[in-house]
Short mmCIF file of C-alpha atoms in Angstrom, two decimals:
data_model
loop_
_atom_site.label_atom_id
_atom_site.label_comp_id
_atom_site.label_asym_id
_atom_site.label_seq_id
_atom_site.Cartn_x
_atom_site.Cartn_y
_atom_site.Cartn_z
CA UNK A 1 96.78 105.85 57.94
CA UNK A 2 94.46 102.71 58.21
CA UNK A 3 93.00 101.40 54.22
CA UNK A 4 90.55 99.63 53.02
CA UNK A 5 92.11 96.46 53.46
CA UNK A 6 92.93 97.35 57.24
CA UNK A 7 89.16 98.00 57.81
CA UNK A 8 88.12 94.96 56.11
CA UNK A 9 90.67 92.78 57.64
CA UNK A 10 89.46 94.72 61.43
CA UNK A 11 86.12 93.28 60.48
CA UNK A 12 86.77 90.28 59.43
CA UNK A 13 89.00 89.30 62.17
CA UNK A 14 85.88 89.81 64.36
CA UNK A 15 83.72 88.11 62.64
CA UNK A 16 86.55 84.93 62.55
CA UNK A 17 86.94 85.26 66.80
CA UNK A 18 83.97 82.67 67.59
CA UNK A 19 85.81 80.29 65.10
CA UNK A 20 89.05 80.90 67.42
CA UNK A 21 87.32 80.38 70.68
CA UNK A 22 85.81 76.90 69.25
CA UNK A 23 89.34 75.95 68.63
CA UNK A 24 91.07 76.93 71.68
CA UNK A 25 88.33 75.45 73.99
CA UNK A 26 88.69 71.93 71.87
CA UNK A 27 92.48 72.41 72.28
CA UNK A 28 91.14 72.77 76.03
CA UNK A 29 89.21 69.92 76.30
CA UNK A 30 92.20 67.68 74.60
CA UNK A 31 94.50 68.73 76.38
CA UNK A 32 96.73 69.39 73.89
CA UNK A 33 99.06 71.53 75.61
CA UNK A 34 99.85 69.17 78.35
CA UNK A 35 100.26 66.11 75.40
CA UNK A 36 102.49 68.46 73.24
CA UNK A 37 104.49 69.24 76.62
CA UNK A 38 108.30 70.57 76.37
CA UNK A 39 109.21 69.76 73.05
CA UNK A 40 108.25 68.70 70.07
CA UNK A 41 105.46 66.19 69.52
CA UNK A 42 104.45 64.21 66.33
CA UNK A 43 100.82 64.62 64.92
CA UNK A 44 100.35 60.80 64.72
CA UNK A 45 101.20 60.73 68.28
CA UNK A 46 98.87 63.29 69.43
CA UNK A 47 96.65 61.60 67.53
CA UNK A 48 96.64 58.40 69.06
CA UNK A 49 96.64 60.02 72.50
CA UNK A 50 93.50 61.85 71.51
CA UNK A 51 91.57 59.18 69.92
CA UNK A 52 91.08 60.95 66.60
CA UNK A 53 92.03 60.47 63.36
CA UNK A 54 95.50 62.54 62.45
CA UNK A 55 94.54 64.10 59.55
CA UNK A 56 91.95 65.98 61.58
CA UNK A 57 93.98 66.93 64.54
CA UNK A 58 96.55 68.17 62.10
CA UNK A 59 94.56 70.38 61.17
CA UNK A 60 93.20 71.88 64.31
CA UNK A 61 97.00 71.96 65.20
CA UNK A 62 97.63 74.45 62.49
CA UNK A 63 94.73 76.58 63.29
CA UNK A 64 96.16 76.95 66.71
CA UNK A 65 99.28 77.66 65.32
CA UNK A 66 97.70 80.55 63.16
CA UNK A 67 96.71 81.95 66.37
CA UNK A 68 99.96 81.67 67.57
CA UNK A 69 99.61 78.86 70.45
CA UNK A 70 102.05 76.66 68.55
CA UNK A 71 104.51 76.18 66.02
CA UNK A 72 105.24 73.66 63.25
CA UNK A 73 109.08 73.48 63.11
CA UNK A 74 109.14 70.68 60.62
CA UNK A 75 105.56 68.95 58.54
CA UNK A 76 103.45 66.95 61.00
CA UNK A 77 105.23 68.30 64.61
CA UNK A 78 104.50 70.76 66.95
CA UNK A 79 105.57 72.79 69.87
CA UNK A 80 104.13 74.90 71.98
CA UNK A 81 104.85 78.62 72.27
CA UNK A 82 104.95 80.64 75.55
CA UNK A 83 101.08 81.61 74.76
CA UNK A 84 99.95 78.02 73.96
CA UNK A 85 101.84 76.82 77.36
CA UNK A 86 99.31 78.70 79.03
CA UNK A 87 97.02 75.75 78.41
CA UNK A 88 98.71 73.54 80.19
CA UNK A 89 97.11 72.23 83.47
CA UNK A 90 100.94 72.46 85.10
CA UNK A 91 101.88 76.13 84.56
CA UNK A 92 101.44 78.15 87.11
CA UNK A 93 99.63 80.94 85.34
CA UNK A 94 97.59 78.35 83.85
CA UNK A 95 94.31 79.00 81.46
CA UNK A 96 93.12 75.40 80.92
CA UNK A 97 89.90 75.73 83.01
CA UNK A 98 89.30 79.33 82.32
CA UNK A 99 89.55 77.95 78.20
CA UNK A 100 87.46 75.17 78.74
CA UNK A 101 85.06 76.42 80.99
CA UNK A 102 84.16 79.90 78.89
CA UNK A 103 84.36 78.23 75.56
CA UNK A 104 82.01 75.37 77.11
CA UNK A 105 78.38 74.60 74.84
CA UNK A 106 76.65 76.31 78.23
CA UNK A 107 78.00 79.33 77.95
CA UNK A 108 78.56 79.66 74.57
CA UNK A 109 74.99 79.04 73.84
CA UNK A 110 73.68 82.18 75.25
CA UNK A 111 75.65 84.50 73.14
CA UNK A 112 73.03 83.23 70.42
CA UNK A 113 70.72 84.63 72.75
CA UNK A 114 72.41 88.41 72.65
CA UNK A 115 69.70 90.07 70.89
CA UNK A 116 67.52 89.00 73.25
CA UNK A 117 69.48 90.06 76.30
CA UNK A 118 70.29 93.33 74.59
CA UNK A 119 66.26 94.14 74.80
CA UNK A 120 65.29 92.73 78.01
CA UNK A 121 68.41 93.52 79.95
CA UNK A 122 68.04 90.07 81.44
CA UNK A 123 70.39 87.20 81.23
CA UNK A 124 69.79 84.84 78.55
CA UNK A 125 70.71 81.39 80.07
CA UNK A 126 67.63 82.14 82.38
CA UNK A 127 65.69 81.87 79.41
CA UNK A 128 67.86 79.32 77.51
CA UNK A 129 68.09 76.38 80.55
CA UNK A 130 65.18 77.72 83.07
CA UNK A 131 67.07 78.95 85.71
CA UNK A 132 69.79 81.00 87.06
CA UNK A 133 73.31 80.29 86.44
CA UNK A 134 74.43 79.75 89.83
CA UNK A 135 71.40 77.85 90.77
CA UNK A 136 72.37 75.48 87.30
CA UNK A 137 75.93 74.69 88.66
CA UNK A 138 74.52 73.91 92.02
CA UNK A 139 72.91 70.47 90.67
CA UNK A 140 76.11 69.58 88.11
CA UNK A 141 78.80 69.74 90.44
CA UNK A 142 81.61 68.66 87.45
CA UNK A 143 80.72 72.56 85.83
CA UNK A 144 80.63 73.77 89.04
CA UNK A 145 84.13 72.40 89.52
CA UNK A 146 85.26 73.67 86.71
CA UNK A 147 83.81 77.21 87.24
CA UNK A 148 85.60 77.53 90.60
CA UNK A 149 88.62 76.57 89.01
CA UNK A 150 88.30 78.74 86.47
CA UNK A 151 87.42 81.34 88.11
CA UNK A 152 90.44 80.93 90.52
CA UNK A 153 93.36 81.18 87.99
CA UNK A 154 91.73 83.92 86.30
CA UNK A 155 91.52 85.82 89.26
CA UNK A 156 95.03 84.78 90.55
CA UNK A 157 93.71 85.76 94.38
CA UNK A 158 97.86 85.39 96.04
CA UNK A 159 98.68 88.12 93.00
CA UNK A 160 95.66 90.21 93.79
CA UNK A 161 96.60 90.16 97.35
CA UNK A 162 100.51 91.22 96.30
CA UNK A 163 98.92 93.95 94.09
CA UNK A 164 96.84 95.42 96.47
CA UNK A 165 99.07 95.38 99.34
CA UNK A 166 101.57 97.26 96.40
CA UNK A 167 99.69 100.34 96.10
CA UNK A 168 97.11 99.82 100.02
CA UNK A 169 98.75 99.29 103.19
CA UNK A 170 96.34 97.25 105.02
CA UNK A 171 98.74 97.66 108.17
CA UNK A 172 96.62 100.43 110.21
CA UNK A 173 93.35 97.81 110.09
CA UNK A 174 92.76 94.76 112.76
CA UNK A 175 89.77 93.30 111.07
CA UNK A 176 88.67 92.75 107.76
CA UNK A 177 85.54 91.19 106.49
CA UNK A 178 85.52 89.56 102.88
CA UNK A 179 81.93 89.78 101.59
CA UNK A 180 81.28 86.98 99.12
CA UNK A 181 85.18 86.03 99.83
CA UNK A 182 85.03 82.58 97.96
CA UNK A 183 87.51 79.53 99.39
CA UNK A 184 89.90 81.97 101.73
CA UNK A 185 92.81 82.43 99.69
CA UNK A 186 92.64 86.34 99.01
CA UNK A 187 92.03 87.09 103.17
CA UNK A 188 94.52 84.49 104.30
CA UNK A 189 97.06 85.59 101.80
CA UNK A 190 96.60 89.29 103.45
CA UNK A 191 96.57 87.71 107.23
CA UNK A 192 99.80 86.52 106.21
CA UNK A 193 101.28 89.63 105.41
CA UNK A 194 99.43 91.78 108.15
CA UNK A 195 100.45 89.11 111.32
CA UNK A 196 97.94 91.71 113.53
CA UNK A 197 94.75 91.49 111.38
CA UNK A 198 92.28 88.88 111.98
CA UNK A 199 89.21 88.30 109.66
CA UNK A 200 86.63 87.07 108.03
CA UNK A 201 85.52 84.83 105.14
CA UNK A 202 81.66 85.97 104.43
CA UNK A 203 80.50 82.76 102.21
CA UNK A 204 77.50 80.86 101.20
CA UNK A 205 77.38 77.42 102.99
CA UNK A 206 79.55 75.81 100.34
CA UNK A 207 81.58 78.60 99.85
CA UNK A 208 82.65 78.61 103.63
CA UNK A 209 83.45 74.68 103.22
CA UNK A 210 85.85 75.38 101.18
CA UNK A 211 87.48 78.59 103.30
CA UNK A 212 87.48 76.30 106.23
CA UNK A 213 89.99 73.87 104.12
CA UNK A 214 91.93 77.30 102.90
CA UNK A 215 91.76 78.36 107.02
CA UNK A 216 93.57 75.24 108.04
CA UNK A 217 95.56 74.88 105.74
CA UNK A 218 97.32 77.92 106.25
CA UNK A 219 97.40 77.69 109.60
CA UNK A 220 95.15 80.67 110.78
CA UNK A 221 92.24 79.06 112.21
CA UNK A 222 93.34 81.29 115.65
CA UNK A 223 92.90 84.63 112.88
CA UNK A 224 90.37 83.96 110.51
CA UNK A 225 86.71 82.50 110.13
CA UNK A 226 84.75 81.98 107.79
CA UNK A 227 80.86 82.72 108.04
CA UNK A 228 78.00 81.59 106.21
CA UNK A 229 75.08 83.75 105.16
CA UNK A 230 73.10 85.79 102.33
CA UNK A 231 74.93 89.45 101.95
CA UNK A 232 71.15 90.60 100.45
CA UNK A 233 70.24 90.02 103.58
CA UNK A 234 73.12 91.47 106.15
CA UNK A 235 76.87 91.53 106.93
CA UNK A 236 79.13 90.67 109.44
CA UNK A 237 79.50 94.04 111.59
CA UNK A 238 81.99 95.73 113.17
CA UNK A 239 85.14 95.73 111.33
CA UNK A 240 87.23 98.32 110.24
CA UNK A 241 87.92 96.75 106.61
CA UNK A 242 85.47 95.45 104.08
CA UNK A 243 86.54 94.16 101.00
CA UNK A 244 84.29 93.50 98.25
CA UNK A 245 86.14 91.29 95.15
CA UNK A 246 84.44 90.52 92.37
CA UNK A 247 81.26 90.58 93.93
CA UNK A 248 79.59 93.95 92.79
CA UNK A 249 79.80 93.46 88.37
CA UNK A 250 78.05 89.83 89.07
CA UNK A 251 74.38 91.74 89.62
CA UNK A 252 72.50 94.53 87.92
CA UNK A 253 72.37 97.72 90.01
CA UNK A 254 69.48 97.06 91.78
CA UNK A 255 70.88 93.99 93.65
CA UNK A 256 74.75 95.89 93.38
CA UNK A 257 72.91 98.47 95.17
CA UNK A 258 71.46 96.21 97.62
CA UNK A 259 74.69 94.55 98.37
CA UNK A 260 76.04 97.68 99.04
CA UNK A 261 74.02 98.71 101.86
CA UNK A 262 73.97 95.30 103.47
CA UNK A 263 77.90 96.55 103.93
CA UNK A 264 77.05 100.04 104.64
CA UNK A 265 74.96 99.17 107.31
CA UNK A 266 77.60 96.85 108.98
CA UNK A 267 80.50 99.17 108.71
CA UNK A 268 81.28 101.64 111.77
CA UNK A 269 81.69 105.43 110.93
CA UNK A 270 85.34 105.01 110.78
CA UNK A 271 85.61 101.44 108.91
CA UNK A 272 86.86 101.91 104.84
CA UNK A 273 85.24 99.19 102.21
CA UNK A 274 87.23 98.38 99.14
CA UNK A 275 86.19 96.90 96.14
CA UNK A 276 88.66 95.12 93.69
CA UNK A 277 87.18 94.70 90.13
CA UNK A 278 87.79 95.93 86.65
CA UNK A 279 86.67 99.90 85.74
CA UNK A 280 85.48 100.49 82.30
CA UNK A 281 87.27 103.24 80.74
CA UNK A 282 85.27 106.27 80.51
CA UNK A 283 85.18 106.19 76.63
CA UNK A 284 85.53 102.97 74.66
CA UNK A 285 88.83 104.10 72.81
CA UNK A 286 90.20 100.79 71.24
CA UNK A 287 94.00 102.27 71.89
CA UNK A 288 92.97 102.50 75.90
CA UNK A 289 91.25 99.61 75.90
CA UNK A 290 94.46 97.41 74.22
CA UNK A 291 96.55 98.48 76.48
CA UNK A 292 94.90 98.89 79.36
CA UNK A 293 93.56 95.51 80.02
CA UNK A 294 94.15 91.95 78.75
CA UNK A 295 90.82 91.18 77.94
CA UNK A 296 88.72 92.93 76.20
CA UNK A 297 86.55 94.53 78.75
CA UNK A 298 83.04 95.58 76.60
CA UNK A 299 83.10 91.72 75.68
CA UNK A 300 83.61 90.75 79.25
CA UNK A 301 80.61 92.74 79.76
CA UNK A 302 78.06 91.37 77.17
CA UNK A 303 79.33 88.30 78.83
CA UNK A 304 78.17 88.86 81.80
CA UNK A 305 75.00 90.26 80.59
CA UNK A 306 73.97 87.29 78.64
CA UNK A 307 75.26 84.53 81.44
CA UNK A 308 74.14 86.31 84.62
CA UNK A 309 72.92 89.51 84.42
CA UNK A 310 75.45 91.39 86.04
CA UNK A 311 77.85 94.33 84.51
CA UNK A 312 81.01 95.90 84.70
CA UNK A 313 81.17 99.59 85.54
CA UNK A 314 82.80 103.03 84.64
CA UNK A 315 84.42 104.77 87.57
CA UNK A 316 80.59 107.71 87.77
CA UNK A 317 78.65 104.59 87.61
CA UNK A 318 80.59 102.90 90.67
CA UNK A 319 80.47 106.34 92.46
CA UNK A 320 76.75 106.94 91.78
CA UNK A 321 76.04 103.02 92.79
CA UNK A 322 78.10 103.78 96.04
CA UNK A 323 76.43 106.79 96.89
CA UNK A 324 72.79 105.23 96.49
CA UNK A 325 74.38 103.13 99.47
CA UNK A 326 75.36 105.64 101.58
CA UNK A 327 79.12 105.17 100.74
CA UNK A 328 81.27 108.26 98.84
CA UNK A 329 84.37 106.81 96.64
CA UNK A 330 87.43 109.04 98.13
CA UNK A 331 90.27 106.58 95.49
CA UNK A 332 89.93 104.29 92.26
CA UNK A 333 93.77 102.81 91.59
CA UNK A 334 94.53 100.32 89.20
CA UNK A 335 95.98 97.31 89.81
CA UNK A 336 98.65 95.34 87.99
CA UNK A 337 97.56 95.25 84.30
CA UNK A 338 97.60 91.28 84.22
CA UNK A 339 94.23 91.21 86.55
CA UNK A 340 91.83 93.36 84.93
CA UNK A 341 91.32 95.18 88.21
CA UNK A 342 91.53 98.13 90.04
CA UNK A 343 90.96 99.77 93.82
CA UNK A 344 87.77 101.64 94.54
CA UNK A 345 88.19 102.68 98.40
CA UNK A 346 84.50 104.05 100.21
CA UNK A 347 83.87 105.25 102.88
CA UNK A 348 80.51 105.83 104.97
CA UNK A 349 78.92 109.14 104.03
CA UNK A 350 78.07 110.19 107.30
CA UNK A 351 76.73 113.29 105.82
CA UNK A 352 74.10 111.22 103.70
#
């Protein structure tokens, strides 16, 4: 049975997180992690590295450790632990850009802006730098950078593809469309499992730059291409797979609804569409929610709220959404727990 102290220290420890997130995302932008590397690594040395006085990074140090993304074996050194090696740029699994880039003044600035979002149901960094998020990255291509590369690690598109293909078998399909499917990696990962599909990358004109690299570089220009155009506007049609990734939760319903029947109207009878993102639980229970998902998913979507408007969704509101598009949800699977995702298969309601 939780006391007094447990409900002041849940509290508390709430109020603290913003504190946390300024120190991981300067831990970020030192690049601590990668200066700390394998073993242990003196303050004074860190220091230098840095360019800051050691007293000061000392003490960041031993905030991080507090949070459990180091340790301080002996006074004055440090080593990372499994967590904090997540911040280096050289892992694998690696959270350096996602750390630096969410924890970055941009987007942190907006969250001051909540209240404001919470009335108007409009994103705040409209309001806060004078124009829409994606339209601000276009002319600061560094935090573009950044975003895309943030964006790609959290995402982890190769595991995505190997967690789909675990629980969807993609074999019975021979095209595939992926509507707003970034630089090619998630498509080409499946055209490499599924030798008789061939596809498509649906992109903006940058985005399909990039899927062009992805294309060659795999070696499936003879499969795959990669399209440029505006999905609020129309689709690629024909194909008897559409997938949707991370695409719907960036826009309000209105333009998710849009979206949708841009892809309705360019799927054949018979074609399925799946969409990979997170599902809200259908009650906020914190015990669900902790282990259901690494991040916290209500956060995620104030988050998105504030930065671009968009939302995530309960399993009725993606049905309702789909069916306002002509498409009925026949499947919702999760995916693996380490991508926040699940499986919503649709298919054309032919009876709408």
């Amino acid at each position: 049975m939780k006391t007094e102290a447990d409900a002041r220290r849940t509290v508390i420890s709430a109020i603290f997180g913003t504190l946390a997130t300024q120190a991981v995302g300067a831990a970020a932008r030192l690049e601590l992690a990668d200066r700390i590397g394998d073993g242990e690594a003196d303050t004074d040395e860190l220091a230098r590295g840095c360019g800051l006085p050691a007293e000061q990074l000392g003490r960041l140090l031993r905030a991080l450790a507090s949070l459990g993304l180091c340790v301080e074996p002996s006074p004055g050194r440090f080593a990372l632990t499994e967590a904090g090696a997540l911040l280096r740029r050289d892992t694998p699994a690696s959270l350096l850009a996602f750390a630096a880039f969410l924890t970055h003044d941009v987007f942190q600035r907006n969250w001051l802006n909540l209240e404001e979002s919470l009335g108007t149901g409009r994103p705040a960094f409209d309001t806060e730098f004078g124009e829409p998020v994606y339209d601000y990255l276009s002319g600061r291509p560094e935090l573009a950078a950044l975003f895309h590369s943030a964006m790609s690690r959290r995402h982890l598109p190769l595991e995505m593809a190997s967690a789909i293909s675990a629980v969807y078998d993609l074999g019975p399909f021979r095209t595939v469309v992926d509507v707003g499917g970034g630089d090619g990696t998630l498509l080409a990962a499946f055209l490499d499992r599924y030798p008789l599909l061939t596809g498509t990358v649906y992109e903006t004109e940058a985005g399909v730059a990039r899927a062009r690299e992805t294309i060659a570089a795999s070696g499936l220009a003879d499969r795959c291409r990669a399209v440029a155009g505006d999905f609020f506007v129309d689709v690629p049609g024909g194909a008897d797979l559409y997938l949707v990734k991370n695409v719907v939760l960036n826009w309000d319903d209105e333009r998710a609804g849009a979206i949708l029947r841009r892809v309705r109207a360019a799927m054949p009878d018979h074609a399925k569409l799946l969409i990979a993102e997170p599902v809200l639980p259908d009650t906020a229970d914190v015990d669900t929610i902790n282990h259901a998902a690494l991040e916290n998913p209500y956060l995620t979507d104030l988050h998105m709220l504030v930065t671009i408007g968009g939302r995530q969704r309960t399993r009725a509101e993606y049905t309702a959404l789909c069916a306002g598009a002509g498409l009925r949800v026949t499947e919702v699977v999760p995916l693996a727990q380490e991508l926040n995702a699940s499986l919503i298969e649709a298919v054309p309601d032919t009876a709408a």
